[in-house]
Amino acid sequence: MNHDAYPDSYIRAILDGVKTIAMVGASPNWNRPSFFAMKYLQIKGYRVIPVNPAAVGQEILGERVYGSLAEVPGAIDMVDIFRNSEAAGPIADAAIEAGAKVVWMQLGVRNDAAAARGEQADLRVVMNRCPKIEYGRLNGELAWSGVNTGIISSKRRKQGA
Amino acid sequence: MNKPNGPYGFETLSIHAGAAPDPTTGARVTPIYQTTAFVFDDAEHAASLFNLQTWGYIYSRIGNPTVSVLEERIATLEGGRGAIATASGHAAQMLVAFSLMRAGDHLVAGNKLYGGSVTQFTRTFAKFGWDCTLVDPDEPLNFERAIRPETKAIFIEGLANPGGIVVDIEAVAAIAHRAGIPLIVDNTLATPYLCRPFEWGADIVVHSTTKYLSGHGNAMGGVVVDSGRFDWSQNDKFPNLAKPEPAYHGLTFHETFGDLALTAHGHAVGLRDLGACMAPMNAFLTITGSETLPLRMQRHVENAQCVAEFLESDPRVAWVSYAGLEANKYRALARKYLPKGAGAVFTFGVKGGYEVGRRVVEGCELFSHLANVGDTRSLIIHPASTTHRQLNETQQIAAGAGPDVVRLSIGLETVGDLIADLDQALAQASEQVKAAE
Ligand SMILES: Cc1ncc(COP(=O)(O)O)c(C=O)c1O
């Protein structure tokens, strides 16, 4: 996968395919980017499980916080990484271990070696993107904010989805 | 099946970018959402919207569906990441400065600018504690020399008003980037059809959409377009974008919105607090205008080239400043930055100076004597006594708007009619002056 320019179809297939997302680095502070993304993804119907060793035992947006990916009970479809690029390496490995199908690194987070290991293990990898922004872009919501979504169509589009 | 922008041509994007059929009714033309506010699903939805945690409309000062179509249209045509539409071109300049600057900060701008911009930057910005230095853009190093530690941006008009002047965008962008600051280009007179400043390294584009983008002289408007390429966190110069924003409960725009930081800030803080939003009706007129932008610009530059050549060869005319003319000082820059044509706003001087010039302006029958550019109609004005009146004579001459200068904005009429009108006005003016002598 060319990690500089993802085709819309690649991102769309990921967002359509996953149901449970483990968010590593999820913050209980409401003004942090991870909180924004978690809240939005919940509104859109995803189950988001926060992982943050510093907040174990707390709840974020109604979900219990776990200390590591290994502690999360049940299947994880996607791991969304809100940590720096270096920390993303071992987290990606833990995601492979946990049987996730997708590793997603947030805006500003990129670790090509970890991406290669993930792809080697048949996971799909996205780096330096935000699922909230991508979801909004592909479903016509981002255009509500004056953004160049790159979507051209003469078809009536479904609103919000 | 969503294709990326890449494969579509400029003409296709001018008509389709940002505008899909209305999701509810199927209306093909973008409706005028003439409403101030939008209902919330419930209290939780309202809270999420106000916290910027979900995308959506709240109140038309911050965002409106008709206006967002125009924003996406222009962002796409410029090759940018996002855009913020404003009430006028001046509001766009105010809004972008507000996102980048704080009291005590400094801006370096070219001195060849629309006169209203010179006044805004040097007089009104000073009242916000924003200092501005104007330099001659003919020598790009002048920008470098004027940069100080508190300088937050360089501002130029790529193709400058009143006319004929082209700035070396690529060279100025390199200087800005060496200093860790963005280059803002006012692309009003060129439009993205003739020049796309982001392809030459500019970081932000502003427009007075009042001009060619709407194109029919019927709607005020402005826009800020962000390339999304400038890294606001590379230094500590841009706390509005890279540090927690107290006016949003400590939200950090760059960290939260990535390359959409400026677009988000411009709406959520800029439009919210400065209040200079575009009216939906004006957005509608500008959307309609933008659909024919490529066709209109082709004809504008064709007509302008003919009129400029006529004037250049006329013995009653002292000089013509149009970068489409071979002898013009800016011809080489125009070839590089404006290969499809050097725009359609330019200046000339008549033999006999101010008095004859004034009579030419007054003697036109087709050209309208008014203070605007970028209309379907051809326009004529004497800048020194109007658009550039607040400037002193040194500033006027520096801006290309000295006492003998007449400015034309060439419209879409039959070009022979335009030439005939100028011909008769020149003849009349010379006779009147001769008779008075
Ligand atoms: C190059 C340029 N920039 C900015 C402006 C200001 O735009 P507005 O009149 O829409 O505020 C003008 C208007 O004449 C202009 O010509």
mmCIF file with all atom_site columns, C-alpha atoms in Angstrom, chain B residues 197-284:
data_model
loop_
_atom_site.group_PDB
_atom_site.id
_atom_site.type_symbol
_atom_site.label_atom_id
_atom_site.label_alt_id
_atom_site.label_comp_id
_atom_site.label_asym_id
_atom_site.label_entity_id
_atom_site.label_seq_id
_atom_site.pdbx_PDB_ins_code
_atom_site.Cartn_x
_atom_site.Cartn_y
_atom_site.Cartn_z
_atom_site.occupancy
_atom_site.B_iso_or_equiv
_atom_site.pdbx_formal_charge
_atom_site.auth_seq_id
_atom_site.auth_comp_id
_atom_site.auth_asym_id
_atom_site.auth_atom_id
_atom_site.pdbx_PDB_model_num
ATOM 1  C CA . PRO B 1 197 ? -0.322  29.794 -6.434  1.00 0.00 ? 197 PRO B CA 1
ATOM 2  C CA . PHE B 1 198 ? -0.172  26.510 -4.465  1.00 0.00 ? 198 PHE B CA 1
ATOM 3  C CA . GLU B 1 199 ? 1.688   24.979 -7.414  1.00 0.00 ? 199 GLU B CA 1
ATOM 4  C CA . TRP B 1 200 ? 4.408   27.584 -6.831  1.00 0.00 ? 200 TRP B CA 1
ATOM 5  C CA . GLY B 1 201 ? 4.763   27.100 -3.092  1.00 0.00 ? 201 GLY B CA 1
ATOM 6  C CA . ALA B 1 202 ? 2.165   29.502 -1.671  1.00 0.00 ? 202 ALA B CA 1
ATOM 7  C CA . ASP B 1 203 ? 0.522   28.245 1.531   1.00 0.00 ? 203 ASP B CA 1
ATOM 8  C CA . ILE B 1 204 ? -2.684  30.275 1.625   1.00 0.00 ? 204 ILE B CA 1
ATOM 9  C CA . VAL B 1 205 ? -4.709  31.963 -1.117  1.00 0.00 ? 205 VAL B CA 1
ATOM 10 C CA . VAL B 1 206 ? -7.248  34.713 -0.595  1.00 0.00 ? 206 VAL B CA 1
ATOM 11 C CA . HIS B 1 207 ? -9.776  36.079 -3.060  1.00 0.00 ? 207 HIS B CA 1
ATOM 12 C CA . SER B 1 208 ? -12.210 38.855 -3.400  1.00 0.00 ? 208 SER B CA 1
ATOM 13 C CA . THR B 1 209 ? -14.882 36.622 -5.001  1.00 0.00 ? 209 THR B CA 1
ATOM 14 C CA . THR B 1 210 ? -16.652 39.907 -5.727  1.00 0.00 ? 210 THR B CA 1
ATOM 15 C CA . LYS B 1 211 ? -14.463 39.954 -8.845  1.00 0.00 ? 211 LYS B CA 1
ATOM 16 C CA . TYR B 1 212 ? -13.990 37.143 -11.417 1.00 0.00 ? 212 TYR B CA 1
ATOM 17 C CA . LEU B 1 213 ? -15.136 34.169 -9.339  1.00 0.00 ? 213 LEU B CA 1
ATOM 18 C CA . SER B 1 214 ? -18.688 35.501 -9.204  1.00 0.00 ? 214 SER B CA 1
ATOM 19 C CA . GLY B 1 215 ? -17.866 37.457 -12.329 1.00 0.00 ? 215 GLY B CA 1
ATOM 20 C CA . HIS B 1 216 ? -21.055 39.432 -12.909 1.00 0.00 ? 216 HIS B CA 1
ATOM 21 C CA . GLY B 1 217 ? -20.633 42.362 -10.558 1.00 0.00 ? 217 GLY B CA 1
ATOM 22 C CA . ASN B 1 218 ? -23.616 41.280 -8.474  1.00 0.00 ? 218 ASN B CA 1
ATOM 23 C CA . ALA B 1 219 ? -22.329 39.714 -5.240  1.00 0.00 ? 219 ALA B CA 1
ATOM 24 C CA . MET B 1 220 ? -19.830 40.752 -2.578  1.00 0.00 ? 220 MET B CA 1
ATOM 25 C CA . GLY B 1 221 ? -17.699 37.960 -1.196  1.00 0.00 ? 221 GLY B CA 1
ATOM 26 C CA . GLY B 1 222 ? -14.294 36.685 -0.216  1.00 0.00 ? 222 GLY B CA 1
ATOM 27 C CA . VAL B 1 223 ? -12.574 33.433 0.533   1.00 0.00 ? 223 VAL B CA 1
ATOM 28 C CA . VAL B 1 224 ? -9.513  32.108 2.351   1.00 0.00 ? 224 VAL B CA 1
ATOM 29 C CA . VAL B 1 225 ? -8.160  28.872 0.848   1.00 0.00 ? 225 VAL B CA 1
ATOM 30 C CA . ASP B 1 226 ? -5.663  26.769 2.784   1.00 0.00 ? 226 ASP B CA 1
ATOM 31 C CA . SER B 1 227 ? -3.259  24.439 0.989   1.00 0.00 ? 227 SER B CA 1
ATOM 32 C CA . GLY B 1 228 ? -3.096  22.295 4.128   1.00 0.00 ? 228 GLY B CA 1
ATOM 33 C CA . ARG B 1 229 ? 0.659   22.049 3.658   1.00 0.00 ? 229 ARG B CA 1
ATOM 34 C CA . PHE B 1 230 ? 2.003   24.506 6.207   1.00 0.00 ? 230 PHE B CA 1
ATOM 35 C CA . ASP B 1 231 ? 3.170   22.871 9.455   1.00 0.00 ? 231 ASP B CA 1
ATOM 36 C CA . TRP B 1 232 ? 1.786   25.149 12.185  1.00 0.00 ? 232 TRP B CA 1
ATOM 37 C CA . SER B 1 233 ? 3.713   23.278 14.877  1.00 0.00 ? 233 SER B CA 1
ATOM 38 C CA . GLN B 1 234 ? 7.201   23.610 13.285  1.00 0.00 ? 234 GLN B CA 1
ATOM 39 C CA . ASN B 1 235 ? 7.997   26.582 15.538  1.00 0.00 ? 235 ASN B CA 1
ATOM 40 C CA . ASP B 1 236 ? 6.262   28.553 18.297  1.00 0.00 ? 236 ASP B CA 1
ATOM 41 C CA . LYS B 1 237 ? 5.027   31.311 15.989  1.00 0.00 ? 237 LYS B CA 1
ATOM 42 C CA . PHE B 1 238 ? 1.408   30.170 15.593  1.00 0.00 ? 238 PHE B CA 1
ATOM 43 C CA . PRO B 1 239 ? -0.147  29.656 19.022  1.00 0.00 ? 239 PRO B CA 1
ATOM 44 C CA . ASN B 1 240 ? -3.671  30.249 17.643  1.00 0.00 ? 240 ASN B CA 1
ATOM 45 C CA . LEU B 1 241 ? -3.371  27.005 15.700  1.00 0.00 ? 241 LEU B CA 1
ATOM 46 C CA . ALA B 1 242 ? -0.721  24.989 17.514  1.00 0.00 ? 242 ALA B CA 1
ATOM 47 C CA . LYS B 1 243 ? -1.458  25.767 21.187  1.00 0.00 ? 243 LYS B CA 1
ATOM 48 C CA . PRO B 1 244 ? -4.627  25.136 23.234  1.00 0.00 ? 244 PRO B CA 1
ATOM 49 C CA . GLU B 1 245 ? -7.305  27.687 22.255  1.00 0.00 ? 245 GLU B CA 1
ATOM 50 C CA . PRO B 1 246 ? -8.879  29.287 25.344  1.00 0.00 ? 246 PRO B CA 1
ATOM 51 C CA . ALA B 1 247 ? -11.910 30.325 23.253  1.00 0.00 ? 247 ALA B CA 1
ATOM 52 C CA . TYR B 1 248 ? -12.559 26.579 22.692  1.00 0.00 ? 248 TYR B CA 1
ATOM 53 C CA . HIS B 1 249 ? -11.939 25.148 26.152  1.00 0.00 ? 249 HIS B CA 1
ATOM 54 C CA . GLY B 1 250 ? -8.311  24.404 25.399  1.00 0.00 ? 250 GLY B CA 1
ATOM 55 C CA . LEU B 1 251 ? -8.819  22.619 22.084  1.00 0.00 ? 251 LEU B CA 1
ATOM 56 C CA . THR B 1 252 ? -5.642  22.532 19.938  1.00 0.00 ? 252 THR B CA 1
ATOM 57 C CA . PHE B 1 253 ? -6.612  22.995 16.300  1.00 0.00 ? 253 PHE B CA 1
ATOM 58 C CA . HIS B 1 254 ? -3.514  21.627 14.589  1.00 0.00 ? 254 HIS B CA 1
ATOM 59 C CA . GLU B 1 255 ? -3.371  18.493 16.729  1.00 0.00 ? 255 GLU B CA 1
ATOM 60 C CA . THR B 1 256 ? -7.110  17.835 16.417  1.00 0.00 ? 256 THR B CA 1
ATOM 61 C CA . PHE B 1 257 ? -7.721  18.709 12.772  1.00 0.00 ? 257 PHE B CA 1
ATOM 62 C CA . GLY B 1 258 ? -4.292  18.119 11.205  1.00 0.00 ? 258 GLY B CA 1
ATOM 63 C CA . ASP B 1 259 ? -4.096  19.688 7.751   1.00 0.00 ? 259 ASP B CA 1
ATOM 64 C CA . LEU B 1 260 ? -7.627  21.051 8.230   1.00 0.00 ? 260 LEU B CA 1
ATOM 65 C CA . ALA B 1 261 ? -6.482  23.200 11.180  1.00 0.00 ? 261 ALA B CA 1
ATOM 66 C CA . LEU B 1 262 ? -6.750  26.576 9.460   1.00 0.00 ? 262 LEU B CA 1
ATOM 67 C CA . THR B 1 263 ? -10.052 25.698 7.766   1.00 0.00 ? 263 THR B CA 1
ATOM 68 C CA . ALA B 1 264 ? -11.524 24.609 11.098  1.00 0.00 ? 264 ALA B CA 1
ATOM 69 C CA . HIS B 1 265 ? -10.127 27.617 12.968  1.00 0.00 ? 265 HIS B CA 1
ATOM 70 C CA . GLY B 1 266 ? -11.379 30.038 10.319  1.00 0.00 ? 266 GLY B CA 1
ATOM 71 C CA . HIS B 1 267 ? -14.938 28.801 10.786  1.00 0.00 ? 267 HIS B CA 1
ATOM 72 C CA . ALA B 1 268 ? -15.037 27.911 14.458  1.00 0.00 ? 268 ALA B CA 1
ATOM 73 C CA . VAL B 1 269 ? -13.155 30.946 15.767  1.00 0.00 ? 269 VAL B CA 1
ATOM 74 C CA . GLY B 1 270 ? -12.725 33.385 12.852  1.00 0.00 ? 270 GLY B CA 1
ATOM 75 C CA . LEU B 1 271 ? -16.270 33.488 11.500  1.00 0.00 ? 271 LEU B CA 1
ATOM 76 C CA . ARG B 1 272 ? -17.769 32.827 14.908  1.00 0.00 ? 272 ARG B CA 1
ATOM 77 C CA . ASP B 1 273 ? -16.064 35.813 16.541  1.00 0.00 ? 273 ASP B CA 1
ATOM 78 C CA . LEU B 1 274 ? -15.378 38.264 13.710  1.00 0.00 ? 274 LEU B CA 1
ATOM 79 C CA . GLY B 1 275 ? -18.805 37.562 12.246  1.00 0.00 ? 275 GLY B CA 1
ATOM 80 C CA . ALA B 1 276 ? -18.038 38.415 8.604   1.00 0.00 ? 276 ALA B CA 1
ATOM 81 C CA . CYS B 1 277 ? -19.831 35.447 7.039   1.00 0.00 ? 277 CYS B CA 1
ATOM 82 C CA . MET B 1 278 ? -20.954 35.248 3.412   1.00 0.00 ? 278 MET B CA 1
ATOM 83 C CA . ALA B 1 279 ? -24.693 35.520 2.767   1.00 0.00 ? 279 ALA B CA 1
ATOM 84 C CA . PRO B 1 280 ? -26.270 32.371 1.215   1.00 0.00 ? 280 PRO B CA 1
ATOM 85 C CA . MET B 1 281 ? -27.692 34.436 -1.655  1.00 0.00 ? 281 MET B CA 1
ATOM 86 C CA . ASN B 1 282 ? -24.233 35.774 -2.497  1.00 0.00 ? 282 ASN B CA 1
ATOM 87 C CA . ALA B 1 283 ? -22.813 32.260 -2.277  1.00 0.00 ? 283 ALA B CA 1
ATOM 88 C CA . PHE B 1 284 ? -25.486 31.094 -4.733  1.00 0.00 ? 284 PHE B CA 1
#
